[in-house]
XYZ file of C-alpha atoms in Angstrom:
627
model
C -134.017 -120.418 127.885
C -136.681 -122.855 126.450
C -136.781 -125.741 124.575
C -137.208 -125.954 120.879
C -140.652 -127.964 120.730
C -142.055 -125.655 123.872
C -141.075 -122.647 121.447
C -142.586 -123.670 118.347
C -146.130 -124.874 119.925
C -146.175 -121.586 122.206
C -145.318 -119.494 118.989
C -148.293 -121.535 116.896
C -151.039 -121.161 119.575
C -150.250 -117.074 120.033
C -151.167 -117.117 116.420
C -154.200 -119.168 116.865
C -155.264 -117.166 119.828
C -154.961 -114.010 117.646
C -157.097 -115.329 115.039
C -159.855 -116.621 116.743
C -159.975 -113.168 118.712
C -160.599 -111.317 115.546
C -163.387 -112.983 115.010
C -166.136 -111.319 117.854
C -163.749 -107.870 117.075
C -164.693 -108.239 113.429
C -168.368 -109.135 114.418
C -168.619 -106.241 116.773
C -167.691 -103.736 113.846
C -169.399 -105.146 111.019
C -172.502 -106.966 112.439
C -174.449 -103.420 114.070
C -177.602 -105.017 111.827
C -177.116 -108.476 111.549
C -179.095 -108.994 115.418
C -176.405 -111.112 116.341
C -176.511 -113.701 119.628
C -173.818 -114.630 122.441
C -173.998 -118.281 120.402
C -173.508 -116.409 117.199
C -170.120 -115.294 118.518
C -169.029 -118.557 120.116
C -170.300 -120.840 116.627
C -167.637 -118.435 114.409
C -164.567 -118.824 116.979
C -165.241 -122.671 116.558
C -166.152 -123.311 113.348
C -163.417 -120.810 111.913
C -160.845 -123.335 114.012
C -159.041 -125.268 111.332
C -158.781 -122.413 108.816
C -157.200 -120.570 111.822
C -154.986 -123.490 112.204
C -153.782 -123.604 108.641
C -152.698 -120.082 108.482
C -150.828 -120.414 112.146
C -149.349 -123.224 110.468
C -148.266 -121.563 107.441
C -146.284 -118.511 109.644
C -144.919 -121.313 111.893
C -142.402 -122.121 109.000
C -139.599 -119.710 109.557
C -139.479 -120.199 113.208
C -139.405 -124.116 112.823
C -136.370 -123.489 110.660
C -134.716 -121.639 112.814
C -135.268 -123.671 115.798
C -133.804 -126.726 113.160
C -130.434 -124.247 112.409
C -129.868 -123.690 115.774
C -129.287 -126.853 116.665
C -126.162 -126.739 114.146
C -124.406 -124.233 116.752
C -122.184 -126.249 118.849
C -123.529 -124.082 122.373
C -126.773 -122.391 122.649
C -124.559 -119.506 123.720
C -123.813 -118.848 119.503
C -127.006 -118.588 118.420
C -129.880 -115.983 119.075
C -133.000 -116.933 117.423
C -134.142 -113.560 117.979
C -131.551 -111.711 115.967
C -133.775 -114.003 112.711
C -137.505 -114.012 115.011
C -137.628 -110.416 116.009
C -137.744 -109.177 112.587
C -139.750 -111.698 110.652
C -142.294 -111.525 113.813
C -142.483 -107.594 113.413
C -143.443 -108.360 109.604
C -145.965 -110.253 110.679
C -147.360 -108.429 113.127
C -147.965 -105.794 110.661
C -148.989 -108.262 107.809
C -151.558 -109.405 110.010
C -152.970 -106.435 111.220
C -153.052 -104.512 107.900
C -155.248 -106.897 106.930
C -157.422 -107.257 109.895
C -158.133 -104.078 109.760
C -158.569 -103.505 106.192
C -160.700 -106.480 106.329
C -163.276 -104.782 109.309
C -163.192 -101.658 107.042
C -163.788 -103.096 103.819
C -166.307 -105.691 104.483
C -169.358 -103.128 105.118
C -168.798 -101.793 101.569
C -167.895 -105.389 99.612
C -170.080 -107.621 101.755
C -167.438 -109.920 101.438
C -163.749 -111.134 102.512
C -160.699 -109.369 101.666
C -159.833 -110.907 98.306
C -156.771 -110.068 95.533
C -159.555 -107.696 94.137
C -157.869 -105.094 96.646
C -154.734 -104.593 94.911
C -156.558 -103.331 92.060
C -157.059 -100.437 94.146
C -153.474 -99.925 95.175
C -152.413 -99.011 91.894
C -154.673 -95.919 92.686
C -154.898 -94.946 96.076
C -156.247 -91.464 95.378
C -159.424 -93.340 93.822
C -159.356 -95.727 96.364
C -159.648 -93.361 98.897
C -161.885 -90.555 98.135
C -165.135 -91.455 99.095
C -163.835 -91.910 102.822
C -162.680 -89.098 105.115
C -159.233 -87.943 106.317
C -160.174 -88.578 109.614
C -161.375 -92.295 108.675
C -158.066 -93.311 106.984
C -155.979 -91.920 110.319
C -158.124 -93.859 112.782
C -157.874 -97.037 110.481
C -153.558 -96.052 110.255
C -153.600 -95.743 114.383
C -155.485 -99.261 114.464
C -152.805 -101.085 112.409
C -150.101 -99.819 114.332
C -151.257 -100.412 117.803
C -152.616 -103.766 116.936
C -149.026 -104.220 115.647
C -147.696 -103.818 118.692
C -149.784 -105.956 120.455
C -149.353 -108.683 118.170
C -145.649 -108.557 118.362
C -145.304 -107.954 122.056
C -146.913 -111.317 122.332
C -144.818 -113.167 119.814
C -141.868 -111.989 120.950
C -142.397 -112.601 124.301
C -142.773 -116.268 123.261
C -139.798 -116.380 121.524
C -136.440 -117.132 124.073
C -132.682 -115.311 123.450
C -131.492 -118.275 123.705
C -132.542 -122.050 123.562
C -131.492 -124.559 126.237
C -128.636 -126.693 125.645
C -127.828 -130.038 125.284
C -126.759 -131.577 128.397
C -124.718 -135.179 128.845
C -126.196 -137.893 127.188
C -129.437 -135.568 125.184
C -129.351 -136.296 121.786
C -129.233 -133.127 119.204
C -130.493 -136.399 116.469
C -133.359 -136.225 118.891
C -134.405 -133.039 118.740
C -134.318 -132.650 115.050
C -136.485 -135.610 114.865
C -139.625 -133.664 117.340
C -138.771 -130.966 115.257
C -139.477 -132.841 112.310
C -142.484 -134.097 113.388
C -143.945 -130.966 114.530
C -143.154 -129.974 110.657
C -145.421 -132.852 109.554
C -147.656 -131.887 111.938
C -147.829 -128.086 111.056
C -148.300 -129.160 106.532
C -151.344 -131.282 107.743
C -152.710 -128.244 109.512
C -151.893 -126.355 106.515
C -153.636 -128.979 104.266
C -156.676 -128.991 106.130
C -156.214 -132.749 107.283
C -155.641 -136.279 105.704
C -158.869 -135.896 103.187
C -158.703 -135.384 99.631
C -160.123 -132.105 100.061
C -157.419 -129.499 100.655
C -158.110 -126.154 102.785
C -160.364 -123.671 101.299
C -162.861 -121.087 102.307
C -165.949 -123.330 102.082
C -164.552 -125.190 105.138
C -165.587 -123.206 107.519
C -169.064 -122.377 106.095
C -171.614 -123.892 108.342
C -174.799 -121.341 108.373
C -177.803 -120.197 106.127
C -176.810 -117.040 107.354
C -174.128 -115.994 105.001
C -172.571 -112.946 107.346
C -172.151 -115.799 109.898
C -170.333 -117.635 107.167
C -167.513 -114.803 106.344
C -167.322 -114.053 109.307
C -165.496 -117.447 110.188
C -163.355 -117.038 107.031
C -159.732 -115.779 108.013
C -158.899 -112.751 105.871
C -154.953 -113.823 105.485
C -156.728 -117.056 103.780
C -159.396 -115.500 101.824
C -156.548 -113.004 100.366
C -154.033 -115.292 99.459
C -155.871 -118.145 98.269
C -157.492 -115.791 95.854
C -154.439 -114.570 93.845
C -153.679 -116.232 90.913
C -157.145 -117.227 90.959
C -159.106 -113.580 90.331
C -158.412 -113.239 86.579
C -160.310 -109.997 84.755
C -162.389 -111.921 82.580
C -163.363 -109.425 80.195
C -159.671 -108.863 79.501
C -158.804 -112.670 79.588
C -161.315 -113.676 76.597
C -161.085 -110.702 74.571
C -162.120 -110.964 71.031
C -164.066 -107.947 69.446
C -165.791 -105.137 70.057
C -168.376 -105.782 72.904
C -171.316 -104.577 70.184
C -170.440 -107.592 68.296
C -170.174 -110.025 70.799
C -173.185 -109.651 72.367
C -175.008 -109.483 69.490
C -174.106 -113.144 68.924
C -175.099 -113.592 73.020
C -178.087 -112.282 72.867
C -178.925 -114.301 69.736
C -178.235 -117.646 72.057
C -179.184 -116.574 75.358
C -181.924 -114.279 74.963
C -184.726 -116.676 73.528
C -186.535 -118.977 75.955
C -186.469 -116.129 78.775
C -189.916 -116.814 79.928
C -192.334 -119.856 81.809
C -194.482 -120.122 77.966
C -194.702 -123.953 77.809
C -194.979 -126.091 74.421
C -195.644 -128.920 76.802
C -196.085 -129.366 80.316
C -194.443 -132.080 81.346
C -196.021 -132.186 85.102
C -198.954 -133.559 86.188
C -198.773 -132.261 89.831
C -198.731 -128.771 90.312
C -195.833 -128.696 92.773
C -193.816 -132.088 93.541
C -191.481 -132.917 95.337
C -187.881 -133.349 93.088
C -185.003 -135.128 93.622
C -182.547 -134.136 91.190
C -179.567 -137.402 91.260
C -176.525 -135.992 89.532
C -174.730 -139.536 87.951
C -170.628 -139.103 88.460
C -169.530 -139.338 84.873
C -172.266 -140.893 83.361
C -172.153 -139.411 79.904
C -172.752 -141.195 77.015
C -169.542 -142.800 77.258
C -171.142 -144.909 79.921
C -174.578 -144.371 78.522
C -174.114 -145.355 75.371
C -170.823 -147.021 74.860
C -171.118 -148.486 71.272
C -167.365 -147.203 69.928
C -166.237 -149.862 72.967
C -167.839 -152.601 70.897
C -170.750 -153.087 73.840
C -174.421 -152.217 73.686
C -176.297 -149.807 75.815
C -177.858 -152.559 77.529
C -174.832 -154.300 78.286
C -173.121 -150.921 80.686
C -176.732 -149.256 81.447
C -179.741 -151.475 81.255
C -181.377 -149.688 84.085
C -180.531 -146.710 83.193
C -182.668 -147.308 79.823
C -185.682 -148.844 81.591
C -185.660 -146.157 83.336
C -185.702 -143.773 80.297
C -188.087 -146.106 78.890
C -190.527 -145.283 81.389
C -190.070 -141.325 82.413
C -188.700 -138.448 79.248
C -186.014 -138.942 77.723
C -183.777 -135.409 76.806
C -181.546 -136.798 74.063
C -179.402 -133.909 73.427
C -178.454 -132.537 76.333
C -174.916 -130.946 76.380
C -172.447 -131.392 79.521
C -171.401 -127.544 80.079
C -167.719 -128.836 81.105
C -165.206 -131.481 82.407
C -165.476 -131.723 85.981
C -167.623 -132.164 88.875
C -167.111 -128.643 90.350
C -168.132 -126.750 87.209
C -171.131 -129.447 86.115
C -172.811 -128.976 89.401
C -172.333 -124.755 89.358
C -174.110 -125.339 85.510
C -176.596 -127.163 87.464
C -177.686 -125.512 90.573
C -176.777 -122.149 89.195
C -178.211 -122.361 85.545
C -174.131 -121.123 84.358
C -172.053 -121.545 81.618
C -168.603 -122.670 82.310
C -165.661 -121.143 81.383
C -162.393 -122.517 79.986
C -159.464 -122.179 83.145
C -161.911 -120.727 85.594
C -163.505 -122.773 88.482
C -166.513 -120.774 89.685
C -167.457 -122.957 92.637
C -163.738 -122.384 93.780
C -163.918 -118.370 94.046
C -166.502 -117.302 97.135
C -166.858 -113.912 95.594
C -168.491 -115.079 92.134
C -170.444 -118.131 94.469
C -172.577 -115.215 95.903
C -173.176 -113.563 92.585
C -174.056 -116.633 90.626
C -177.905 -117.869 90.653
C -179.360 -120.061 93.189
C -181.783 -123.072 92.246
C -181.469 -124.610 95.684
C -182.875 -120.724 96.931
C -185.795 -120.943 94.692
C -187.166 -123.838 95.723
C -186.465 -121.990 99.529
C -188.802 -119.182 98.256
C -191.370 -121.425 97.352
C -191.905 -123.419 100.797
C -189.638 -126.415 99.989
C -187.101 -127.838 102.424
C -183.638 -128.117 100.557
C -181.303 -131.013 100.896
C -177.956 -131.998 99.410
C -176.568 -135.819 99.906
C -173.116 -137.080 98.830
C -170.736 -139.737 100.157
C -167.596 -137.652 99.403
C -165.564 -134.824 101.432
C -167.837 -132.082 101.013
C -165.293 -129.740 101.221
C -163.387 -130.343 98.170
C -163.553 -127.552 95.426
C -165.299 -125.425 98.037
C -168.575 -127.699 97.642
C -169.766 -126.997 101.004
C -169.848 -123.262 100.644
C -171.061 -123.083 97.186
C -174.362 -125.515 98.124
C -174.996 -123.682 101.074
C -174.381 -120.170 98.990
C -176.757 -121.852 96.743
C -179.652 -122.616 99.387
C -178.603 -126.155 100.381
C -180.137 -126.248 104.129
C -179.326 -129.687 105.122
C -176.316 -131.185 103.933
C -175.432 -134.958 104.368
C -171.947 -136.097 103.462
C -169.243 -138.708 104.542
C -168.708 -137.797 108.000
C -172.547 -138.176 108.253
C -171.752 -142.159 107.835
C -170.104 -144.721 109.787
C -166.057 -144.824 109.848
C -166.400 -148.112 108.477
C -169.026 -147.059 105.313
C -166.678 -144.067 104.531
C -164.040 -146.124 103.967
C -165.907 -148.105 101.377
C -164.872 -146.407 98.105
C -161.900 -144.322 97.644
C -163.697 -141.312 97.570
C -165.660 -142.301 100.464
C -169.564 -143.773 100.878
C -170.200 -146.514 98.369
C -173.490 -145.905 96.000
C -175.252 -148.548 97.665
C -175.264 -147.142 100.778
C -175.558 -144.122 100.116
C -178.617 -144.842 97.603
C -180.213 -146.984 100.643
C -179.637 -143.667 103.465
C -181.213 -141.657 99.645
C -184.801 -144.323 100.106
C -184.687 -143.879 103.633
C -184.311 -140.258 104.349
C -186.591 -138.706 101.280
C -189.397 -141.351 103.387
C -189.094 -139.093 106.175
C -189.315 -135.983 104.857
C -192.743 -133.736 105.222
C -193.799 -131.865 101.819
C -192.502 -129.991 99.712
C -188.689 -130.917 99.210
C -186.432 -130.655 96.979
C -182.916 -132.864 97.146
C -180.128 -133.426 95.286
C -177.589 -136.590 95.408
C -174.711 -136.850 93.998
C -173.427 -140.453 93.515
C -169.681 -141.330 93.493
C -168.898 -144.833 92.808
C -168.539 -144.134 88.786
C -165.495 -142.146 89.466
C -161.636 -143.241 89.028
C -160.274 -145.396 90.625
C -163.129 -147.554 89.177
C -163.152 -150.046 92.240
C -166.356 -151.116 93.181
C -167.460 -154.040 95.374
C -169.175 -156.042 92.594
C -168.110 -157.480 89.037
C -170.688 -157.060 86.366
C -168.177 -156.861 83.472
C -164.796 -157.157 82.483
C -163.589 -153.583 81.758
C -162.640 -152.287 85.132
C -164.522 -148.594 84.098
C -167.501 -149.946 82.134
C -168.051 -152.275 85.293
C -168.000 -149.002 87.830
C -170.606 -147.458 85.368
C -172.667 -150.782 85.496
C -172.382 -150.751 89.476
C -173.938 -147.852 89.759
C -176.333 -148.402 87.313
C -177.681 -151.231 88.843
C -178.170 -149.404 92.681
C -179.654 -146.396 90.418
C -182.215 -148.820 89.043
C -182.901 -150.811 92.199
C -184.010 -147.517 93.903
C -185.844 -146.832 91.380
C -187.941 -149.834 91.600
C -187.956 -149.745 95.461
C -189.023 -146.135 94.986
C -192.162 -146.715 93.172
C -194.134 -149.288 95.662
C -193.655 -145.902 97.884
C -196.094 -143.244 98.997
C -194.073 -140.892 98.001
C -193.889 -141.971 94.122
C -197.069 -139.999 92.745
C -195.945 -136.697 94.010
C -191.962 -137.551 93.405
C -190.445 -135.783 89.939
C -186.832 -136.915 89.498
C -184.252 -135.782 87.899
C -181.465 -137.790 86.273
C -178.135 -136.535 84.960
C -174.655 -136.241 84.802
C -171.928 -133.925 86.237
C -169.998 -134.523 83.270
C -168.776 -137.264 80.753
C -165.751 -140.000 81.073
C -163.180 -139.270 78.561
C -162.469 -143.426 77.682
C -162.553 -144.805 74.297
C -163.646 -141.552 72.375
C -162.207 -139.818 69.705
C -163.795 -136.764 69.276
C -163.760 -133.423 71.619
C -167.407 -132.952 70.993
C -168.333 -136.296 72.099
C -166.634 -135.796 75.443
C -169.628 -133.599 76.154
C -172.757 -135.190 74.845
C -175.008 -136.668 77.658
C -178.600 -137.029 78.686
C -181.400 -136.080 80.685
C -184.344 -138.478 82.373
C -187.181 -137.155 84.041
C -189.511 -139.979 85.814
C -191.525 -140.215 89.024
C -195.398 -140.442 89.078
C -195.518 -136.397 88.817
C -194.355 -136.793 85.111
C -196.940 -136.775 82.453
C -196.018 -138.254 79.387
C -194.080 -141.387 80.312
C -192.420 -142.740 77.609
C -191.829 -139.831 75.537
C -188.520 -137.877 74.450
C -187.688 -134.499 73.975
C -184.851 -134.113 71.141
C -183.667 -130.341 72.016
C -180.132 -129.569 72.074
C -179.755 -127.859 75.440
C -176.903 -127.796 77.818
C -176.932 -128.946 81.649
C -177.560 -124.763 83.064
C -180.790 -124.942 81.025
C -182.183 -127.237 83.547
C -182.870 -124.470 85.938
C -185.527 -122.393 83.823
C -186.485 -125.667 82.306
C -187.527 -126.936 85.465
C -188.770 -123.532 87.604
C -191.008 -123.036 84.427
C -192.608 -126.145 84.214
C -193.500 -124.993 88.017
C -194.654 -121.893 86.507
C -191.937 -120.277 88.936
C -189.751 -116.917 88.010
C -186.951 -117.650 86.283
C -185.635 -114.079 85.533
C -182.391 -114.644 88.322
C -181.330 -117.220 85.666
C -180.218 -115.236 82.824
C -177.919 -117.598 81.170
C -180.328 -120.395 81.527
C -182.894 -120.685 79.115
C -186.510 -122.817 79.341
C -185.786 -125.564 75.916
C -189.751 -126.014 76.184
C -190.906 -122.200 75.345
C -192.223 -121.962 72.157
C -189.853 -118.708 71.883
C -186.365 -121.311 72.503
C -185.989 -121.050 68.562
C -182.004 -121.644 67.720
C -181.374 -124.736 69.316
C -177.800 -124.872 70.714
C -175.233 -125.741 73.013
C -172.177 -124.084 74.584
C -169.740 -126.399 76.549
C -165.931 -125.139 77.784
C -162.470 -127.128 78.277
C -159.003 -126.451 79.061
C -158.429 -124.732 76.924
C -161.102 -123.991 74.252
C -165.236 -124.285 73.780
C -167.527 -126.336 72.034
C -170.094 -124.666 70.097
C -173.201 -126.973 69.078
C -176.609 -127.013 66.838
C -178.671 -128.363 64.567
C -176.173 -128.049 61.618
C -173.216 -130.000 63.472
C -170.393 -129.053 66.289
C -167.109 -127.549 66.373
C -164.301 -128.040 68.874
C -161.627 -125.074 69.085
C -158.539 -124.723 70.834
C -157.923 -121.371 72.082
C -154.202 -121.999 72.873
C -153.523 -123.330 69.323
C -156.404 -120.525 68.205
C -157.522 -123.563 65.625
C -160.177 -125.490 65.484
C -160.065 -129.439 66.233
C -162.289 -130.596 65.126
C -164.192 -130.851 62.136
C -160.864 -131.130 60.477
C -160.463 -132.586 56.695
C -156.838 -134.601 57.423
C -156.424 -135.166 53.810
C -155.009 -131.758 53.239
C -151.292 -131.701 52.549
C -150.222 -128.232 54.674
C -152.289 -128.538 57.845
C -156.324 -129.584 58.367
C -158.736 -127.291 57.914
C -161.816 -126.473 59.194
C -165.290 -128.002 57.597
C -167.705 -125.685 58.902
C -171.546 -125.651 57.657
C -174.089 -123.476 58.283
C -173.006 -120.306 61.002
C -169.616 -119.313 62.396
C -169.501 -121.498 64.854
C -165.673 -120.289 65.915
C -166.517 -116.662 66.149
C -169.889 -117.444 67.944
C -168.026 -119.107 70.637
C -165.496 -116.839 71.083
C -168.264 -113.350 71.529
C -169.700 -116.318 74.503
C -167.145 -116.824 76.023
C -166.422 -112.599 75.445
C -169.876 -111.786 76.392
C -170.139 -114.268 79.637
C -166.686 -113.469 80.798
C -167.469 -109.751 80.958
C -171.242 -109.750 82.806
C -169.311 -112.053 85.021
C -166.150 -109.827 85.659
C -168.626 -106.709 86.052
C -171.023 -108.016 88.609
C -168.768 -109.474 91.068
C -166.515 -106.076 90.613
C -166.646 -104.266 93.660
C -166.839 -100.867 92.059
């Protein structure tokens, strides 16, 4: 016999043992040319410890219920928690190793972790199987079933025939209350912790060495929390004929595909940049007149400092959040609609890497922000991306992470910004990513009444003191920075287009033309070849990012996506259009009597969005297809 508590823990470290075994057996059969080391082995079994933990957790659920039953039965002597434990453990025992080993056996022809992409294969397994031999599938067969075995022997070893009873005077209310808390225990471990940031594969991501990096990533995770999130694309935005579409594509994304310069905007042939991506400042914060305030009231730094560097006044936000605004960013990318792309590990490794050209090019690469780094999978898209060294809350003091509800306030965080780039040896390139613009809204200072339009003012104001404490630097002559948004605040606007209109500064000594402006519509992924050609860099692993300053960038435009429906943008005007409703919203003339219709001028702005999204959606399904 055994008591409940003593089962439930022995039961939940078994499972964690198991896991963090399978990590040197999955190196040792999939790493033959990766050169790996003894601390190579021992950094995976660590690091891959609280994704290891969540899953344990997760198969810990049906024994803790039946540990909480049992104690229903009047005598121990009534109830057999094997008759429920050896069953469910013998499913899991299989479910686990079917996918270890389908996971060692896939991985050297994917390069990357058992996802929901497999069960497109099971619909076919003739297909599926005919470029391996007979004698391959029965070795892989014999695996599953003798690691089976060994997996159940141990679990049901651990669990007892019967529990012990309750003697004189031992409370049963007792009991259920350990039992309870273990529960609470086991959802935290399942959660990932206390943090905002929920589990996901990213967690565990901790080398420049990508095989490293899947290699910590437990296949039951990387499987389940794909499904439901591995959509076919091509099939999900689906308009025309593919001829069609990207006819309209290559009409927007196939001008401005080379470093040919109208303008060069840099003085010094290779600065150092700091690229400061403003949480939500949009022109709703930028230029808030609809909320009966001027510019200078919300932003005045903001404008002195656009004042002083160039201006990009119609620069498009490519979406809604800070996930897909920093993947439009750092990866030159159009957003889609429903889709996260930072959240899906598979399309992280396709998508282009800014943070990796600047790598190429002798920079060091650096990523700061005050916020869980974890959430949305942020860690393991910026290291994907080419993000070396990473600073983020648990870099700072208990006491300074507590200092904003999403962590490090902007003014520390913009102080540790001064402080750090100081330090740094030539080239780098760094990104920062402020926070304290963000709801809740509550910052330590009040500047104005409205609770929001103060948060935006806050951060204005430590934007524009480093700024000026910036320039007395040594650094300032060299230093190109860039300054814009993740994506726009949705207060006190009417329109859907509006949501997404922002701006670009670009200031520092290394800039030029101070005091000039640039009037292109562009959206936020055209940074990328905007940038790496003004460095006279290659920009031809940034297809969907086009350089606004080539004198071949001749149909001026912007694509932006929401939930659900696009925004399609030029020099005639903009349309919003709902795909759900499949109607636009807006231009709309209200007066008419049936329903509002669309005013559209110049091009087909509907059916240009829709071969986009088409177009995008299926280059996107096809290169992260494993086929």
């Amino acid at each position: 016999m055994r008591s409940r508590i003593s089962f439930i823990l022995r039961y939940y470290v078994h499972l964690v043992v198991v896991f963090t075994l399978q990590k040197p057996l999955f190196m040792l059969f999939t790493g033959a040319e990766q050169k790996l080391r003894w601390t190579d082995f021992l950094q995976v079994m660590y690091k891959s410890l609280p994704m290891d933990l969540c899953v344990a957790a997760y198969l810990c659920g049906i024994p803790l219920i039946v540990a909480l039953i049992s104690l229903l039965w009047k005598t121990t002597s009534n109830f057999n928690p094997r008759i429920v434990l050896k069953p469910y453990s013998i499913l899991v025992s299989a479910f686990l190793a079917l996918i270890f080993v389908t996971d060692i056996s896939l991985y050297p022809f994917w390069q990357f972790k058992l996802d929901a992409s497999v069960f497109i294969y099971l619909s076919n397994p003739a297909d599926a199987t005919a470029s391996v031999s007979t004698g391959y599938i029965i070795i892989r067969i014999l695996a599953v079933i003798a690691y089976t075995l060994l997996i159940f022997t141990l679990l049901n070893r651990t669990t007892p025939k019967r529990f012990n009873s309750h003697k004189a005077g031992e409370s049963k209310v007792l009991s259920a209350i350990l039992l309870l808390v273990a529960g609470g225990l086991l959802f935290l471990a399942i959660r990932g912790g206390v943090k905002e940031s929920t589990m996901n594969v990213g967690r565990v991501y901790f080398s420049e060495n990508q095989y490293l990096n899947h290699s910590a990533v437990n296949p039951v995770f990387s499987l389940f929390s794909s499904i439901g999130k591995s959509k076919d694309l091509k099939k999900e935005y689906s308009f025309t004929d593919n001829a069609t579409a990207f006819e309209s594509f290559n009409k927007i994304y196939n001008q401005g595909r080379d470093t040919l310069l109208l303008k060069k905007l840099l003085k010094h042939p290779n600065p150092n940049v700091l690229i400061i991506e403003m949480e939500s400042f949009g022109t709703t914060y930028t230029d808030p007149q609809e909320a009966g305030m001027s510019k200078k009231h919300v932003t005045p730094h903001y404008w002195e400092i656009a004042r002083e560097g160039i201006l990009f006044e119609n620069m498009w936000c490519n979406s809604y959040r800070t996930d897909r605004g920093t993947v439009s960013i750092f990866s030159g990318h159009p957003a889609l609609p429903k889709t996260s792309l930072m959240k899906q590990p598979k399309i992280v490794e396709y998508l282009p890497k800014l943070a990796a050209s600047f790598l190429k090019n002798g920079y060091s690469t650096h990523f700061l922000y005050g916020g869980d780094i974890n959430f949305t999978n942020t860690k393991g898209y910026l290291i994907t991306n080419g993000f070396r060294n990473i600073i983020a809350d648990t870099d700072f003091s208990s006491s300074e992470q507590k200092t904003n509800k999403w962590g490090v306030d902007d003014a520390i965080t913009f102080k540790y910004l001064k402080e750090n780039i100081q330090k740094l040896q030539s080239p780098w390139f760094y990104s920062f990513l402020t926070l304290s613009s963000h709801e809740p809204f509550d910052v330590p200072e009040k500047i104005l009444e409205d609770k929001v339009y103060n948060a935006a003012a806050y951060t204005d104001k430590q934007l524009g003191m480093f700024i000026n404490s910036i320039k007395t630097t040594p650094i300032w002559d060299s230093l190109l920075i860039i300054i814009l948004p993740d994506h726009n605040m949705l207060y006190k606007r009417k329109y859907a287009p509006d949501y997404f209109r922002c701006r670009m500064i670009w200031t520092g000594g290394a800039v030029a033309y101070p005091g000039s402006s640039i009037k292109t519509i562009m959206n936020q992924s055209d940074l990328a070849s905007t940038l790496l050609a003004q460095m006279q860099w290659d920009i031809t692993d940034f297809p969907l990012s086009r350089n606004i300053l080539s004198p071949n960038y001749s149909y001026q435009s912007a694509f932006c996506c929401y939930n659900n429906g696009f925004i399609v943008a030029d020099t005639t005007g903009a349309i919003a259009y709902d795909l759900d409703m499949q109607a636009l919203t807006f231009p709309i003339d209200n007066t008419a009597k049936d329903k509002p219709t669309a005013i559209i001028s110049g091009s087909n702005k509907v059916e240009t969005g829709k071969a986009l999204l088409q177009s995008i959606s299926a280059q996107l399904d096809k290169s992260i297809s494993s086929e």
